[in-house]
Amino acid sequence: MTDRFPFMAVLLPVLVALSLCSAPLCAAQDDAFMSKLRPDHPLLFFNSDTWTAVKDRALTACTDHYAAV
């Protein structure tokens, strides 16, 4: 157990420093993603612009799957 102490004593501060340095990068990515959310359906993969195509596909090409669901 004493053989691992120097390794852990160096590894822990390095990991903490890396996580602190990467925090601003993560925040910038979150902001870019948030600007693409739409107020009409922010959590769905389809919205008022694409709903017609989704409905048509469900009622034509995916009829069997739609009926099973």
PDB file of N, CA and C in Angstrom:
ATOM      1  N   MET A   1       0.818  -1.196   0.000  1.00  0.00           N
ATOM      2  CA  MET A   1       0.000   0.000   0.000  1.00  0.00           C
ATOM      3  C   MET A   1       0.864   1.265   0.000  1.00  0.00           C
ATOM      4  N   THR A   2       1.995   1.218   0.660  1.00  0.00           N
ATOM      5  CA  THR A   2       2.862   2.392   0.719  1.00  0.00           C
ATOM      6  C   THR A   2       3.526   2.670  -0.621  1.00  0.00           C
ATOM      7  N   ASP A   3       3.624   1.653  -1.502  1.00  0.00           N
ATOM      8  CA  ASP A   3       4.217   1.859  -2.814  1.00  0.00           C
ATOM      9  C   ASP A   3       3.322   2.717  -3.705  1.00  0.00           C
ATOM     10  N   ARG A   4       2.033   2.695  -3.467  1.00  0.00           N
ATOM     11  CA  ARG A   4       1.095   3.454  -4.298  1.00  0.00           C
ATOM     12  C   ARG A   4       0.942   4.904  -3.853  1.00  0.00           C
ATOM     13  N   PHE A   5       1.330   5.220  -2.650  1.00  0.00           N
ATOM     14  CA  PHE A   5       1.110   6.563  -2.123  1.00  0.00           C
ATOM     15  C   PHE A   5       1.729   7.660  -2.979  1.00  0.00           C
ATOM     16  N   PRO A   6       2.987   7.564  -3.396  1.00  0.00           N
ATOM     17  CA  PRO A   6       3.549   8.647  -4.221  1.00  0.00           C
ATOM     18  C   PRO A   6       2.800   8.813  -5.547  1.00  0.00           C
ATOM     19  N   PHE A   7       2.396   7.712  -6.140  1.00  0.00           N
ATOM     20  CA  PHE A   7       1.648   7.775  -7.390  1.00  0.00           C
ATOM     21  C   PHE A   7       0.311   8.482  -7.189  1.00  0.00           C
ATOM     22  N   MET A   8      -0.408   8.119  -6.146  1.00  0.00           N
ATOM     23  CA  MET A   8      -1.700   8.743  -5.869  1.00  0.00           C
ATOM     24  C   MET A   8      -1.538  10.207  -5.463  1.00  0.00           C
ATOM     25  N   ALA A   9      -0.462  10.512  -4.762  1.00  0.00           N
ATOM     26  CA  ALA A   9      -0.227  11.893  -4.328  1.00  0.00           C
ATOM     27  C   ALA A   9       0.028  12.808  -5.522  1.00  0.00           C
ATOM     28  N   VAL A  10       0.544  12.271  -6.598  1.00  0.00           N
ATOM     29  CA  VAL A  10       0.781  13.061  -7.809  1.00  0.00           C
ATOM     30  C   VAL A  10      -0.450  13.027  -8.709  1.00  0.00           C
ATOM     31  N   LEU A  11      -1.093  11.893  -8.818  1.00  0.00           N
ATOM     32  CA  LEU A  11      -2.229  11.730  -9.724  1.00  0.00           C
ATOM     33  C   LEU A  11      -3.433  12.568  -9.307  1.00  0.00           C
ATOM     34  N   LEU A  12      -3.752  12.596  -8.040  1.00  0.00           N
ATOM     35  CA  LEU A  12      -4.928  13.329  -7.580  1.00  0.00           C
ATOM     36  C   LEU A  12      -4.859  14.830  -7.891  1.00  0.00           C
ATOM     37  N   PRO A  13      -3.777  15.534  -7.574  1.00  0.00           N
ATOM     38  CA  PRO A  13      -3.718  16.961  -7.933  1.00  0.00           C
ATOM     39  C   PRO A  13      -3.768  17.205  -9.443  1.00  0.00           C
ATOM     40  N   VAL A  14      -3.175  16.296 -10.216  1.00  0.00           N
ATOM     41  CA  VAL A  14      -3.206  16.455 -11.668  1.00  0.00           C
ATOM     42  C   VAL A  14      -4.639  16.318 -12.181  1.00  0.00           C
ATOM     43  N   LEU A  15      -5.373  15.339 -11.688  1.00  0.00           N
ATOM     44  CA  LEU A  15      -6.769  15.165 -12.109  1.00  0.00           C
ATOM     45  C   LEU A  15      -7.638  16.347 -11.698  1.00  0.00           C
ATOM     46  N   VAL A  16      -7.422  16.868 -10.520  1.00  0.00           N
ATOM     47  CA  VAL A  16      -8.180  18.037 -10.064  1.00  0.00           C
ATOM     48  C   VAL A  16      -7.876  19.245 -10.950  1.00  0.00           C
ATOM     49  N   ALA A  17      -6.606  19.454 -11.264  1.00  0.00           N
ATOM     50  CA  ALA A  17      -6.226  20.589 -12.113  1.00  0.00           C
ATOM     51  C   ALA A  17      -6.825  20.459 -13.509  1.00  0.00           C
ATOM     52  N   LEU A  18      -6.802  19.264 -14.064  1.00  0.00           N
ATOM     53  CA  LEU A  18      -7.384  19.058 -15.392  1.00  0.00           C
ATOM     54  C   LEU A  18      -8.887  19.291 -15.387  1.00  0.00           C
ATOM     55  N   SER A  19      -9.564  18.845 -14.353  1.00  0.00           N
ATOM     56  CA  SER A  19     -11.009  19.050 -14.312  1.00  0.00           C
ATOM     57  C   SER A  19     -11.353  20.529 -14.159  1.00  0.00           C
ATOM     58  N   LEU A  20     -10.576  21.274 -13.398  1.00  0.00           N
ATOM     59  CA  LEU A  20     -10.823  22.708 -13.247  1.00  0.00           C
ATOM     60  C   LEU A  20     -10.543  23.465 -14.541  1.00  0.00           C
ATOM     61  N   CYS A  21      -9.539  23.035 -15.288  1.00  0.00           N
ATOM     62  CA  CYS A  21      -9.208  23.706 -16.545  1.00  0.00           C
ATOM     63  C   CYS A  21     -10.229  23.416 -17.634  1.00  0.00           C
ATOM     64  N   SER A  22     -10.868  22.260 -17.581  1.00  0.00           N
ATOM     65  CA  SER A  22     -11.817  21.903 -18.633  1.00  0.00           C
ATOM     66  C   SER A  22     -13.219  22.452 -18.362  1.00  0.00           C
ATOM     67  N   ALA A  23     -13.500  22.960 -17.190  1.00  0.00           N
ATOM     68  CA  ALA A  23     -14.833  23.470 -16.869  1.00  0.00           C
ATOM     69  C   ALA A  23     -15.284  24.587 -17.807  1.00  0.00           C
ATOM     70  N   PRO A  24     -14.460  25.583 -18.137  1.00  0.00           N
ATOM     71  CA  PRO A  24     -14.915  26.622 -19.073  1.00  0.00           C
ATOM     72  C   PRO A  24     -15.229  26.071 -20.465  1.00  0.00           C
ATOM     73  N   LEU A  25     -14.522  25.041 -20.891  1.00  0.00           N
ATOM     74  CA  LEU A  25     -14.799  24.450 -22.201  1.00  0.00           C
ATOM     75  C   LEU A  25     -16.168  23.796 -22.222  1.00  0.00           C
ATOM     76  N   CYS A  26     -16.530  23.133 -21.153  1.00  0.00           N
ATOM     77  CA  CYS A  26     -17.846  22.496 -21.076  1.00  0.00           C
ATOM     78  C   CYS A  26     -18.952  23.533 -21.061  1.00  0.00           C
ATOM     79  N   ALA A  27     -18.751  24.616 -20.379  1.00  0.00           N
ATOM     80  CA  ALA A  27     -19.770  25.662 -20.315  1.00  0.00           C
ATOM     81  C   ALA A  27     -20.003  26.275 -21.686  1.00  0.00           C
ATOM     82  N   ALA A  28     -18.955  26.462 -22.462  1.00  0.00           N
ATOM     83  CA  ALA A  28     -19.098  27.035 -23.799  1.00  0.00           C
ATOM     84  C   ALA A  28     -19.887  26.099 -24.706  1.00  0.00           C
ATOM     85  N   GLN A  29     -19.663  24.799 -24.599  1.00  0.00           N
ATOM     86  CA  GLN A  29     -20.408  23.846 -25.403  1.00  0.00           C
ATOM     87  C   GLN A  29     -21.872  23.831 -25.002  1.00  0.00           C
ATOM     88  N   ASP A  30     -22.163  23.918 -23.704  1.00  0.00           N
ATOM     89  CA  ASP A  30     -23.551  23.926 -23.242  1.00  0.00           C
ATOM     90  C   ASP A  30     -24.286  25.142 -23.784  1.00  0.00           C
ATOM     91  N   ASP A  31     -23.623  26.292 -23.803  1.00  0.00           N
ATOM     92  CA  ASP A  31     -24.255  27.501 -24.304  1.00  0.00           C
ATOM     93  C   ASP A  31     -24.593  27.373 -25.790  1.00  0.00           C
ATOM     94  N   ALA A  32     -23.690  26.772 -26.557  1.00  0.00           N
ATOM     95  CA  ALA A  32     -23.938  26.600 -27.986  1.00  0.00           C
ATOM     96  C   ALA A  32     -25.129  25.675 -28.211  1.00  0.00           C
ATOM     97  N   PHE A  33     -25.239  24.635 -27.415  1.00  0.00           N
ATOM     98  CA  PHE A  33     -26.351  23.700 -27.537  1.00  0.00           C
ATOM     99  C   PHE A  33     -27.675  24.370 -27.146  1.00  0.00           C
ATOM    100  N   MET A  34     -27.638  25.165 -26.096  1.00  0.00           N
ATOM    101  CA  MET A  34     -28.860  25.816 -25.616  1.00  0.00           C
ATOM    102  C   MET A  34     -29.436  26.781 -26.647  1.00  0.00           C
ATOM    103  N   SER A  35     -28.594  27.393 -27.447  1.00  0.00           N
ATOM    104  CA  SER A  35     -29.103  28.340 -28.436  1.00  0.00           C
ATOM    105  C   SER A  35     -29.863  27.646 -29.559  1.00  0.00           C
ATOM    106  N   LYS A  36     -29.675  26.331 -29.714  1.00  0.00           N
ATOM    107  CA  LYS A  36     -30.366  25.587 -30.767  1.00  0.00           C
ATOM    108  C   LYS A  36     -31.710  25.022 -30.320  1.00  0.00           C
ATOM    109  N   LEU A  37     -32.024  25.121 -29.029  1.00  0.00           N
ATOM    110  CA  LEU A  37     -33.304  24.607 -28.540  1.00  0.00           C
ATOM    111  C   LEU A  37     -34.445  25.498 -29.013  1.00  0.00           C
ATOM    112  N   ARG A  38     -35.543  24.846 -29.358  1.00  0.00           N
ATOM    113  CA  ARG A  38     -36.702  25.592 -29.834  1.00  0.00           C
ATOM    114  C   ARG A  38     -37.742  25.661 -28.728  1.00  0.00           C
ATOM    115  N   PRO A  39     -38.448  26.764 -28.606  1.00  0.00           N
ATOM    116  CA  PRO A  39     -39.438  26.882 -27.541  1.00  0.00           C
ATOM    117  C   PRO A  39     -40.676  26.011 -27.769  1.00  0.00           C
ATOM    118  N   ASP A  40     -40.979  25.623 -29.026  1.00  0.00           N
ATOM    119  CA  ASP A  40     -42.196  24.841 -29.254  1.00  0.00           C
ATOM    120  C   ASP A  40     -42.058  23.379 -28.819  1.00  0.00           C
ATOM    121  N   HIS A  41     -40.907  22.753 -29.015  1.00  0.00           N
ATOM    122  CA  HIS A  41     -40.661  21.383 -28.553  1.00  0.00           C
ATOM    123  C   HIS A  41     -39.177  21.234 -28.241  1.00  0.00           C
ATOM    124  N   PRO A  42     -38.701  21.750 -27.117  1.00  0.00           N
ATOM    125  CA  PRO A  42     -37.271  21.757 -26.858  1.00  0.00           C
ATOM    126  C   PRO A  42     -36.663  20.385 -26.574  1.00  0.00           C
ATOM    127  N   LEU A  43     -37.454  19.400 -26.153  1.00  0.00           N
ATOM    128  CA  LEU A  43     -36.881  18.117 -25.776  1.00  0.00           C
ATOM    129  C   LEU A  43     -37.211  17.000 -26.762  1.00  0.00           C
ATOM    130  N   LEU A  44     -37.918  17.278 -27.824  1.00  0.00           N
ATOM    131  CA  LEU A  44     -38.294  16.257 -28.788  1.00  0.00           C
ATOM    132  C   LEU A  44     -37.425  16.352 -30.036  1.00  0.00           C
ATOM    133  N   PHE A  45     -37.373  15.261 -30.790  1.00  0.00           N
ATOM    134  CA  PHE A  45     -36.581  15.261 -32.009  1.00  0.00           C
ATOM    135  C   PHE A  45     -37.355  15.807 -33.201  1.00  0.00           C
ATOM    136  N   PHE A  46     -38.614  16.082 -33.019  1.00  0.00           N
ATOM    137  CA  PHE A  46     -39.402  16.683 -34.094  1.00  0.00           C
ATOM    138  C   PHE A  46     -40.142  17.894 -33.552  1.00  0.00           C
ATOM    139  N   ASN A  47     -40.544  18.776 -34.454  1.00  0.00           N
ATOM    140  CA  ASN A  47     -41.211  20.013 -34.054  1.00  0.00           C
ATOM    141  C   ASN A  47     -42.308  20.318 -35.064  1.00  0.00           C
ATOM    142  N   SER A  48     -42.869  21.492 -35.005  1.00  0.00           N
ATOM    143  CA  SER A  48     -43.979  21.839 -35.896  1.00  0.00           C
ATOM    144  C   SER A  48     -43.571  21.839 -37.368  1.00  0.00           C
ATOM    145  N   ASP A  49     -42.293  22.066 -37.646  1.00  0.00           N
ATOM    146  CA  ASP A  49     -41.820  22.046 -39.040  1.00  0.00           C
ATOM    147  C   ASP A  49     -41.705  20.629 -39.597  1.00  0.00           C
ATOM    148  N   THR A  50     -41.376  19.666 -38.744  1.00  0.00           N
ATOM    149  CA  THR A  50     -41.133  18.302 -39.218  1.00  0.00           C
ATOM    150  C   THR A  50     -42.258  17.329 -38.882  1.00  0.00           C
ATOM    151  N   TRP A  51     -43.273  17.779 -38.147  1.00  0.00           N
ATOM    152  CA  TRP A  51     -44.332  16.882 -37.699  1.00  0.00           C
ATOM    153  C   TRP A  51     -45.063  16.205 -38.860  1.00  0.00           C
ATOM    154  N   THR A  52     -45.327  16.901 -39.930  1.00  0.00           N
ATOM    155  CA  THR A  52     -46.035  16.320 -41.075  1.00  0.00           C
ATOM    156  C   THR A  52     -45.265  15.136 -41.647  1.00  0.00           C
ATOM    157  N   ALA A  53     -43.969  15.275 -41.818  1.00  0.00           N
ATOM    158  CA  ALA A  53     -43.152  14.182 -42.343  1.00  0.00           C
ATOM    159  C   ALA A  53     -43.108  13.001 -41.372  1.00  0.00           C
ATOM    160  N   VAL A  54     -43.043  13.273 -40.074  1.00  0.00           N
ATOM    161  CA  VAL A  54     -43.034  12.206 -39.075  1.00  0.00           C
ATOM    162  C   VAL A  54     -44.353  11.441 -39.113  1.00  0.00           C
ATOM    163  N   LYS A  55     -45.452  12.159 -39.171  1.00  0.00           N
ATOM    164  CA  LYS A  55     -46.771  11.524 -39.206  1.00  0.00           C
ATOM    165  C   LYS A  55     -46.941  10.705 -40.481  1.00  0.00           C
ATOM    166  N   ASP A  56     -46.544  11.247 -41.626  1.00  0.00           N
ATOM    167  CA  ASP A  56     -46.654  10.509 -42.885  1.00  0.00           C
ATOM    168  C   ASP A  56     -45.848   9.218 -42.848  1.00  0.00           C
ATOM    169  N   ARG A  57     -44.652   9.276 -42.307  1.00  0.00           N
ATOM    170  CA  ARG A  57     -43.819   8.060 -42.233  1.00  0.00           C
ATOM    171  C   ARG A  57     -44.436   7.034 -41.299  1.00  0.00           C
ATOM    172  N   ALA A  58     -45.005   7.479 -40.185  1.00  0.00           N
ATOM    173  CA  ALA A  58     -45.640   6.552 -39.248  1.00  0.00           C
ATOM    174  C   ALA A  58     -46.841   5.863 -39.869  1.00  0.00           C
ATOM    175  N   LEU A  59     -47.557   6.561 -40.723  1.00  0.00           N
ATOM    176  CA  LEU A  59     -48.777   6.000 -41.314  1.00  0.00           C
ATOM    177  C   LEU A  59     -48.544   5.298 -42.645  1.00  0.00           C
ATOM    178  N   THR A  60     -47.322   5.343 -43.189  1.00  0.00           N
ATOM    179  CA  THR A  60     -47.040   4.678 -44.464  1.00  0.00           C
ATOM    180  C   THR A  60     -45.919   3.653 -44.308  1.00  0.00           C
ATOM    181  N   ALA A  61     -44.692   4.083 -44.288  1.00  0.00           N
ATOM    182  CA  ALA A  61     -43.539   3.171 -44.274  1.00  0.00           C
ATOM    183  C   ALA A  61     -43.432   2.363 -42.977  1.00  0.00           C
ATOM    184  N   CYS A  62     -43.908   2.914 -41.879  1.00  0.00           N
ATOM    185  CA  CYS A  62     -43.770   2.245 -40.570  1.00  0.00           C
ATOM    186  C   CYS A  62     -45.121   1.839 -39.986  1.00  0.00           C
ATOM    187  N   THR A  63     -46.059   1.501 -40.825  1.00  0.00           N
ATOM    188  CA  THR A  63     -47.420   1.182 -40.371  1.00  0.00           C
ATOM    189  C   THR A  63     -47.432   0.028 -39.378  1.00  0.00           C
ATOM    190  N   ASP A  64     -46.689  -1.047 -39.660  1.00  0.00           N
ATOM    191  CA  ASP A  64     -46.685  -2.213 -38.770  1.00  0.00           C
ATOM    192  C   ASP A  64     -46.129  -1.850 -37.394  1.00  0.00           C
ATOM    193  N   HIS A  65     -45.058  -1.135 -37.378  1.00  0.00           N
ATOM    194  CA  HIS A  65     -44.463  -0.723 -36.098  1.00  0.00           C
ATOM    195  C   HIS A  65     -45.405   0.235 -35.355  1.00  0.00           C
ATOM    196  N   TYR A  66     -45.987   1.166 -36.069  1.00  0.00           N
ATOM    197  CA  TYR A  66     -46.916   2.130 -35.454  1.00  0.00           C
ATOM    198  C   TYR A  66     -48.109   1.410 -34.833  1.00  0.00           C
ATOM    199  N   ALA A  67     -48.636   0.401 -35.534  1.00  0.00           N
ATOM    200  CA  ALA A  67     -49.771  -0.366 -35.010  1.00  0.00           C
ATOM    201  C   ALA A  67     -49.374  -1.169 -33.768  1.00  0.00           C
ATOM    202  N   ALA A  68     -48.158  -1.684 -33.763  1.00  0.00           N
ATOM    203  CA  ALA A  68     -47.701  -2.459 -32.605  1.00  0.00           C
ATOM    204  C   ALA A  68     -47.488  -1.589 -31.374  1.00  0.00           C
ATOM    205  N   VAL A  69     -47.085  -0.353 -31.612  1.00  0.00           N
ATOM    206  CA  VAL A  69     -46.852   0.544 -30.471  1.00  0.00           C
ATOM    207  C   VAL A  69     -48.175   1.007 -29.930  1.00  0.00           C
TER     208      VAL A  69
END
